Tab-separated table of C-alpha atoms in Angstrom:
chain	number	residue	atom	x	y	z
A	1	UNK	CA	43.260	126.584	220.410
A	2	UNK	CA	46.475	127.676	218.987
A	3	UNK	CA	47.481	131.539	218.928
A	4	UNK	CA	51.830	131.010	217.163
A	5	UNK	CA	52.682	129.335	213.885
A	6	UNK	CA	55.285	127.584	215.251
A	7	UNK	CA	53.409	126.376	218.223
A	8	UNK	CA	50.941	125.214	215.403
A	9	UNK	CA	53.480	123.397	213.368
A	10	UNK	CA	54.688	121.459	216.053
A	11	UNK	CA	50.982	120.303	217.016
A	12	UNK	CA	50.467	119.443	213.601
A	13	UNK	CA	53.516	117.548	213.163
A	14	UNK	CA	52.745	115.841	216.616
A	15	UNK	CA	49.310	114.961	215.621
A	16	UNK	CA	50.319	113.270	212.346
A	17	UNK	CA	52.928	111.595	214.060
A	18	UNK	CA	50.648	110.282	216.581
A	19	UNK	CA	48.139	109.019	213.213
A	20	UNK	CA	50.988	107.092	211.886
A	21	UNK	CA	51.874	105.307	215.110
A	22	UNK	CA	48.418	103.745	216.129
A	23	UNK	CA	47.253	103.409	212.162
A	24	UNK	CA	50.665	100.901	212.204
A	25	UNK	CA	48.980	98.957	215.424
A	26	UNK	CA	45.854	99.025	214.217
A	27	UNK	CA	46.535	97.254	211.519
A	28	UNK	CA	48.015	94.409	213.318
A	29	UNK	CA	44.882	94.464	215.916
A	30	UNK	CA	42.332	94.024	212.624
A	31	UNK	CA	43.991	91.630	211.167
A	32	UNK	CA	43.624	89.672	214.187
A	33	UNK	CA	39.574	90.495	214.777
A	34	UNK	CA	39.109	89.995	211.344
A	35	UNK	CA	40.142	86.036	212.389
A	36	UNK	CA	38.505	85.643	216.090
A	37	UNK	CA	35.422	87.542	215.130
A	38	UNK	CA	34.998	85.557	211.838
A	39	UNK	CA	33.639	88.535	209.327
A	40	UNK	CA	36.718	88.070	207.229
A	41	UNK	CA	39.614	90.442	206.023
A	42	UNK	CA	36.972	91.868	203.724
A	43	UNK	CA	33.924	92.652	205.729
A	44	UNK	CA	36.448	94.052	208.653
A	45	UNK	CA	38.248	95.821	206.676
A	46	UNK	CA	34.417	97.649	205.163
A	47	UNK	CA	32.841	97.930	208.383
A	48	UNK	CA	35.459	98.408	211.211
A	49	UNK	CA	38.988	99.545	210.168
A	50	UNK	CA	37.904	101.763	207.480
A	51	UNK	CA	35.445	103.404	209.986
A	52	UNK	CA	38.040	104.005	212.430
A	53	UNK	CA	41.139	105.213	209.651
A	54	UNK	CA	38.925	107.685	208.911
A	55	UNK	CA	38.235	109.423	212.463
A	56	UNK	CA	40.950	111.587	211.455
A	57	UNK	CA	39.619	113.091	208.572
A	58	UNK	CA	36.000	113.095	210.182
A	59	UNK	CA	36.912	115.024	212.966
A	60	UNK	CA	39.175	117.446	210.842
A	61	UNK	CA	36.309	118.071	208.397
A	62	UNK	CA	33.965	118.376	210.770
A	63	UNK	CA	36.116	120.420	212.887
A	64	UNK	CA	36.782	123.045	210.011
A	65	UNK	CA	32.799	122.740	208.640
A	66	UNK	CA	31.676	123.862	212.457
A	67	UNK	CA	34.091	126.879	211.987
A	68	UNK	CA	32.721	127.846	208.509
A	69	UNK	CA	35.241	127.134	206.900
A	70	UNK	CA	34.126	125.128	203.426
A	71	UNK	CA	37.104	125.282	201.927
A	72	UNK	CA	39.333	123.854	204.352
A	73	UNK	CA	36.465	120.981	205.379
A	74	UNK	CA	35.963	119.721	201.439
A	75	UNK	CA	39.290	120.083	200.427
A	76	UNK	CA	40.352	117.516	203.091
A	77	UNK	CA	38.048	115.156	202.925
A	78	UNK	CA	37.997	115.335	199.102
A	79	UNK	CA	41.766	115.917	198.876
A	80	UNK	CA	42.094	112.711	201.199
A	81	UNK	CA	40.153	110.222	199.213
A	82	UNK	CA	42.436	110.842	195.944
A	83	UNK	CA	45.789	110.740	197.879
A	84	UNK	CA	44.126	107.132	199.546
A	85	UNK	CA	43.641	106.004	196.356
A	86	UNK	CA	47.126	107.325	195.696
A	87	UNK	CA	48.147	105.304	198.535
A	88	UNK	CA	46.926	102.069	196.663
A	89	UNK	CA	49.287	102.444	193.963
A	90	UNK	CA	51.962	103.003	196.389
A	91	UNK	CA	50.551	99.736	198.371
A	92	UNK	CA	51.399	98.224	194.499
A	93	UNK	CA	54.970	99.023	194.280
A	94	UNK	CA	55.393	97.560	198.116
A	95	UNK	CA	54.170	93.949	197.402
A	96	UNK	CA	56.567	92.645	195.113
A	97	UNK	CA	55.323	89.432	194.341
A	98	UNK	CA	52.884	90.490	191.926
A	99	UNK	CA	50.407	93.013	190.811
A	100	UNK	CA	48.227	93.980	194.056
A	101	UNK	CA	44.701	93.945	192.573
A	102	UNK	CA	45.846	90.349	190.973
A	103	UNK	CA	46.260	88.887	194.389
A	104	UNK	CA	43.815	90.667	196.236
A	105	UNK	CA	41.107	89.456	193.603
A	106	UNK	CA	37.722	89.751	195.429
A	107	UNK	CA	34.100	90.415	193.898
A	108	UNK	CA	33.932	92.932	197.231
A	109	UNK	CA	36.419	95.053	196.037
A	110	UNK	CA	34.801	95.139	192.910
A	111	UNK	CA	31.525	96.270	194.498
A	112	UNK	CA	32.734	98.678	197.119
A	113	UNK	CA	34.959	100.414	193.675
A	114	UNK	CA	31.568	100.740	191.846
A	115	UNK	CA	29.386	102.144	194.728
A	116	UNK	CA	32.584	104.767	195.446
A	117	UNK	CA	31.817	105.752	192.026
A	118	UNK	CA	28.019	106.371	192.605
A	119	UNK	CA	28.977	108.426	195.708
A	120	UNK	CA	31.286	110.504	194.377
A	121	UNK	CA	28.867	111.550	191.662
A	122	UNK	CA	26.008	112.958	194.413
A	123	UNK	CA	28.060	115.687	195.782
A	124	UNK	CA	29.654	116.992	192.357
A	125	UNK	CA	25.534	116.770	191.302
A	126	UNK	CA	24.600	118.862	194.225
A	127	UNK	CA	27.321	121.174	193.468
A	128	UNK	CA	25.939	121.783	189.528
A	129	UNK	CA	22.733	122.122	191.092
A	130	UNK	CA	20.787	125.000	191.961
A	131	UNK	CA	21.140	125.977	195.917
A	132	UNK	CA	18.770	124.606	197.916
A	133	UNK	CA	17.996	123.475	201.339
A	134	UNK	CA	15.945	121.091	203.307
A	135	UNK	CA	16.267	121.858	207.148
A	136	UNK	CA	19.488	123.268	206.298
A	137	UNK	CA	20.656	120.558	204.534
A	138	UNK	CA	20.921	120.192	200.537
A	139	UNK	CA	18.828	117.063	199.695
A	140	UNK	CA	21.690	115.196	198.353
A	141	UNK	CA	23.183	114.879	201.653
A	142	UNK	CA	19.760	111.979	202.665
A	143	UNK	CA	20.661	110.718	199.675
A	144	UNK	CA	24.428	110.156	199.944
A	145	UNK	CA	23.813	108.367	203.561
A	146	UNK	CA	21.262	106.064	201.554
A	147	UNK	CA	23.064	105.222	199.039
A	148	UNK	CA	26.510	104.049	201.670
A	149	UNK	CA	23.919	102.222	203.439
A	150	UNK	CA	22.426	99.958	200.457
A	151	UNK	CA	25.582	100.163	198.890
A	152	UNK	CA	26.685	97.984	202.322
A	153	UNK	CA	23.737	96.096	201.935
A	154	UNK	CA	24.829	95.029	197.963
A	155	UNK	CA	28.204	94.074	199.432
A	156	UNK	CA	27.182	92.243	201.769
A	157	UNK	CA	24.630	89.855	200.490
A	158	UNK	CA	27.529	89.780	197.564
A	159	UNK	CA	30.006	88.749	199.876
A	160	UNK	CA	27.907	86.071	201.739
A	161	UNK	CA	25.486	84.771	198.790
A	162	UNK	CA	28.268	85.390	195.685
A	163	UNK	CA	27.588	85.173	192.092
A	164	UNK	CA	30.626	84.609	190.702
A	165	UNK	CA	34.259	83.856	191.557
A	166	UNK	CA	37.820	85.431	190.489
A	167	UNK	CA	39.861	82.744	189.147
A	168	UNK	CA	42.737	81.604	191.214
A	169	UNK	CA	46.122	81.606	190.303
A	170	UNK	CA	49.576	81.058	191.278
A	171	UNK	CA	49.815	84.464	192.432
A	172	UNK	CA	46.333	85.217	194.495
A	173	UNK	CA	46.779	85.633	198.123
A	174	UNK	CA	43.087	84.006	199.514
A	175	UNK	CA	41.853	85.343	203.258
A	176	UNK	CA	42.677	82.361	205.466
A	177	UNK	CA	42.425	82.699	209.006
A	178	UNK	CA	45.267	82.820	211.234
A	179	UNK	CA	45.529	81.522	215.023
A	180	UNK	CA	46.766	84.499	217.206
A	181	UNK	CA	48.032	83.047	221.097
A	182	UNK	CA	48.592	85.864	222.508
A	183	UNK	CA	45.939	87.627	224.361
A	184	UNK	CA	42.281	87.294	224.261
A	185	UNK	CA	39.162	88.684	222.124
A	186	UNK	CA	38.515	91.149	224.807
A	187	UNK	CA	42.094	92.520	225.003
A	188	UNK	CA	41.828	92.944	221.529
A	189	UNK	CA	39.085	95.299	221.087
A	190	UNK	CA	40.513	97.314	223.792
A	191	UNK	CA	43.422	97.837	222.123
A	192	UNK	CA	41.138	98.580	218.482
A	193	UNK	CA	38.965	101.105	220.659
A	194	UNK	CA	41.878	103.088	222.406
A	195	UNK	CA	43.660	103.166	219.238
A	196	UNK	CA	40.649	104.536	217.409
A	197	UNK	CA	40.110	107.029	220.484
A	198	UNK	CA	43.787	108.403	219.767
A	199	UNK	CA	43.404	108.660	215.816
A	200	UNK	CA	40.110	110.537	216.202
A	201	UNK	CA	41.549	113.369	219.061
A	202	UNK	CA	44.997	113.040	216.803
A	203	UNK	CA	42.814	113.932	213.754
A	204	UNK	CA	41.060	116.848	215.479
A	205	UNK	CA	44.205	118.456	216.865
A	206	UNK	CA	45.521	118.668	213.526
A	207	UNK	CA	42.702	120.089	211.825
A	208	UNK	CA	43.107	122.961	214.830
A	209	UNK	CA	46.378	123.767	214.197
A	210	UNK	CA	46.032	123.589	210.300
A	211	UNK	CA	43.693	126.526	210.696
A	212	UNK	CA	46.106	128.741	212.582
A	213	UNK	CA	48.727	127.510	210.298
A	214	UNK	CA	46.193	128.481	207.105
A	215	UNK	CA	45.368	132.143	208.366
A	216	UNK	CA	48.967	132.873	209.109
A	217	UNK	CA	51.055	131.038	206.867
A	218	UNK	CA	49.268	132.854	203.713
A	219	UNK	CA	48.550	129.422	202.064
A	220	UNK	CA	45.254	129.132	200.789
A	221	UNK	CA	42.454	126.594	202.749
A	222	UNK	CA	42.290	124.564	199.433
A	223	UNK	CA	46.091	123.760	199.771
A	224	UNK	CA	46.190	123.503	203.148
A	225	UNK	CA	43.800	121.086	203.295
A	226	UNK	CA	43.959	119.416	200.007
A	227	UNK	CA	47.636	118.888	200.480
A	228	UNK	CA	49.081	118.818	204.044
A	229	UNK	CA	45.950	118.094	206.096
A	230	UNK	CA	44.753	115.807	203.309
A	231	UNK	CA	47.941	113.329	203.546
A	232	UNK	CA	48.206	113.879	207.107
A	233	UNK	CA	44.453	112.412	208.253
A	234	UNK	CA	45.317	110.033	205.549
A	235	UNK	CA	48.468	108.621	206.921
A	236	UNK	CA	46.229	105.730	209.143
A	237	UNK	CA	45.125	104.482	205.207
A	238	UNK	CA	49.119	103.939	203.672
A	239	UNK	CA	50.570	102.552	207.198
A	240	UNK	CA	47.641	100.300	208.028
A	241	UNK	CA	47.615	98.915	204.055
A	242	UNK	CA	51.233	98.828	203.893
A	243	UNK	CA	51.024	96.471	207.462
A	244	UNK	CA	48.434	94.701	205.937
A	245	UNK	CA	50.392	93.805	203.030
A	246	UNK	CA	53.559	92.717	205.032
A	247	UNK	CA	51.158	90.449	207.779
A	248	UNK	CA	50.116	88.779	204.588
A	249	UNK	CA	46.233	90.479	204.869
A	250	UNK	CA	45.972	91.296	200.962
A	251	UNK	CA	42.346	91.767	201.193
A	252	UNK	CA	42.154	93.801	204.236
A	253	UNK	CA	44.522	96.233	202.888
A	254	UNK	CA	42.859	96.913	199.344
A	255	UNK	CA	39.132	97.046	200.947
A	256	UNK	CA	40.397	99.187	203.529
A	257	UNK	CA	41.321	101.494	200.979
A	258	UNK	CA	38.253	101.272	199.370
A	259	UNK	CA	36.001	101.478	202.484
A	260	UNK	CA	37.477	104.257	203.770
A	261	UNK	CA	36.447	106.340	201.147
A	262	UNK	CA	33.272	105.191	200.996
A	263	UNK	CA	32.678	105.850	204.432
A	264	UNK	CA	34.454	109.783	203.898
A	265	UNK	CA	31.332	110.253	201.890
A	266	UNK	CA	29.555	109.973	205.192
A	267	UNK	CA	32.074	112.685	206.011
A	268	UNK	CA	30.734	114.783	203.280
A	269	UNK	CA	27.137	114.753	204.316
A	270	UNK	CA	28.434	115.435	207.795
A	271	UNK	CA	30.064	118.712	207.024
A	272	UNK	CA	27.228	119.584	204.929
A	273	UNK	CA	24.844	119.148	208.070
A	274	UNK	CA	27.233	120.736	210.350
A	275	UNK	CA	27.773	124.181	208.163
A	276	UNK	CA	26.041	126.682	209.751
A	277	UNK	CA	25.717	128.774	206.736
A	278	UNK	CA	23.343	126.216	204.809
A	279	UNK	CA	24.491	123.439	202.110
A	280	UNK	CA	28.148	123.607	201.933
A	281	UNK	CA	28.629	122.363	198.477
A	282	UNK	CA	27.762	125.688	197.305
A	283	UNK	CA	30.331	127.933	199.180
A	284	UNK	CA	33.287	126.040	198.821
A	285	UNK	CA	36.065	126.477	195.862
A	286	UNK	CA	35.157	124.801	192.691
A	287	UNK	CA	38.653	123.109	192.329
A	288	UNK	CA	36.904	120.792	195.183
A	289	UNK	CA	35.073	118.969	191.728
A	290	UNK	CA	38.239	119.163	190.526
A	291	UNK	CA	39.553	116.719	193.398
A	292	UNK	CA	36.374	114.470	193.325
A	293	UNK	CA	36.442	114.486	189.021
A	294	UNK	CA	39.952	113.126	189.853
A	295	UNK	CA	38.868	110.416	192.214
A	296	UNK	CA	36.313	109.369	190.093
A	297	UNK	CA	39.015	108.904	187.171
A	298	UNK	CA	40.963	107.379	189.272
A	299	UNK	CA	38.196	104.668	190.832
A	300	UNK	CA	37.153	104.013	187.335
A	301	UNK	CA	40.920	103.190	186.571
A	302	UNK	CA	41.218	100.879	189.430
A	303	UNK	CA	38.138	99.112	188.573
A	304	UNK	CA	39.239	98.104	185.114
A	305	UNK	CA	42.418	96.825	186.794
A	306	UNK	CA	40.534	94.756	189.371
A	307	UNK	CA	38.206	93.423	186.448
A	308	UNK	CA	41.353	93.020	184.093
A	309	UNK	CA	43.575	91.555	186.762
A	310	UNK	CA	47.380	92.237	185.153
A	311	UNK	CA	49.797	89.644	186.576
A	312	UNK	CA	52.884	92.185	185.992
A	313	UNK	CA	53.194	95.281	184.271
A	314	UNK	CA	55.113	98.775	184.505
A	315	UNK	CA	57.903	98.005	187.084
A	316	UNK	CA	56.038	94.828	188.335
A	317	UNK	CA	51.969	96.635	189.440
A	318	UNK	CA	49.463	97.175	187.038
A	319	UNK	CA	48.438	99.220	184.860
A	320	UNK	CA	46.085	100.657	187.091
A	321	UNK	CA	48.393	101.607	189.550
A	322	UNK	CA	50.953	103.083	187.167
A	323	UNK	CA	47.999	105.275	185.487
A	324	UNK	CA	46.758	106.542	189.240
A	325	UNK	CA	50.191	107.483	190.147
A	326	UNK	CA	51.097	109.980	186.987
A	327	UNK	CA	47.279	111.120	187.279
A	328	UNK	CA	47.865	112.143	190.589
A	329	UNK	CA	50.917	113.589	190.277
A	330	UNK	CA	49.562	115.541	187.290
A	331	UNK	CA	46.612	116.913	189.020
A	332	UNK	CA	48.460	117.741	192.081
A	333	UNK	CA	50.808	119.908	190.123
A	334	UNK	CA	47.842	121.921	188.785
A	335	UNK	CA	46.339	122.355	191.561
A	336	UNK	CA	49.411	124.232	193.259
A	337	UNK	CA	50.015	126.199	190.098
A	338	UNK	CA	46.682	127.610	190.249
A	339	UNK	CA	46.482	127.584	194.116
């Protein structure tokens, strides 16, 4: 699609511009279902927004998996769900008033951080496993798709039949519906659909141009796309949390987060059925179990600070969010050493 470097920069820089700018309006427009429609910041933010911030990322790993390129597919879509997660801690430092996972406390948060866990786990296991293929496919790919789906099915029977409640403080930001005048239901989900339409081409573009910019540059796939494609298809994730935050949606924003990756797992099995040299997990780098040994970390780390629920800590956020930051960081500075 794109023959110059420069002309390849400039589309990738366009693209990701073009991410930031409708993830920051769609953030706004699911806030504002999440109320007419009645599922809730929480559900919305599972089922809906954290489908659509992740067209990006499933068109640019799809995109690179078509063109056999395993590298560049995994490393995105594994790269991207440690910088979202990254992007939570970041999310942290934004809202002020106290730490994040304190006021976002939610028993679906807690769920959707456990089953990210159990997904993560399937493609690392098909990876240590021996290669094999059904129609093309390794069976852990069935199984990953499964799993999101009864995973959803936990959640939701969790969020409408609960089983136990965070305790409310001071400091905990509840979802309460707000009542938007302007415009109507029907105007609204225009405006989500377009704006998903123009992350998803936005997403692909990128990818094309990160190829050209991969082959001529003489940067590896792996940092290419664990890096700069990574945080670009990621973008929607920080400016529709960090919107979130500042409309007040506390539990939008953190599920979002958390949805999103759970949903990139159906990215994974994608790319893995798309690869037209058979099961992908076995032809890509291994520093892509690096990335998903580093989400998992990270996950569990979050999930102790969701249970744990630190009013203030290091700089005023958690724990959590301190310890997810300097892990990061850490393994991100590894990564390029070696890359």
């Amino acid at each position: 699609m794109f023959e110059s470097l420069t002309i390849s920069i400039i589309a990738f820089s366009a693209a990701a511009l073009v991410i930031v700018t409708a993830g920051s309006r769609l953030a706004r427009v699911a806030d504002e279902l999440a109320d007419r429609t009645g599922l809730g910041e929480a559900l919305f933010g599972i089922f809906l927004l954290a489908g659509v911030t992740s067209l990006p990322d499933f068109a640019a790993t799809l995109s690179a998996a078509l063109d056999a390129r395993p590298d560049l597919a995994m490393s995105n879509v594994m790269g991207s769900m440690a910088v979202n997660l990254v992007f939570l801690g970041i999310a942290d430092v934004v809202y002020r008033k106290a730490n994040l996972e304190h006021a976002a406390a939610s028993p679906t948060t807690l769920m959707l951080a456990a089953l990210l866990i159990v997904l993560l786990t399937l493609p690392l296991l098909a990876i240590a496993t021996p290669p094999v293929a059904l129609g093309g496919v390794h069976p852990v790919t069935p199984i990953i798709v499964a799993a999101y789906l009864f995973g959803l099915h936990l959640v939701m029977r969790s969020e409408e039949r609960p089983m136990w409640f965070p305790r409310h403080t001071r400091q905990t930001v509840p979802d309460k519906p707000v009542h938007h005048r302007r415009g109507g239901l029907s105007l609204a989900w225009l405006s989500f659909i377009v704006l998903a339409a123009v992350t998803g081409l936005a997403g692909w573009v990128l990818m094309e141009a990160a190829k050209v910019i991969s082959d001529q540059s003489g940067l590896s796939e792996t940092l290419v796309g664990g890096l700069f494609t990574a945080v670009a298809t990621s973008t929607p994730e920080l400016v529709t949390t960090i919107a979130a935050i500042r409309a007040g949606a506390l539990t939008l924003a953190v599920s979002n987060i958390f949805g999103t990756n759970c949903f990139n797992m159906l990215v994974v099995a994608a790319a893995d059925a798309g690869y037209p040299g058979g099961p992908i997990y076995h032809d890509m780098a291994p520093v892509q179990m690096t990335w998903g040994l580093v989400s998992i970390l990270m996950t569990g780390i979050l999930l102790l600070g969701l249970v744990r629920r630190e009013t203030y800590g290091i700089g005023r956020i958690g724990f959590e969010s301190a310890l997810i930051l300097t892990i990061y960081a850490a393994a991100l500075a590894i990564i390029i050493a070696g890359g």
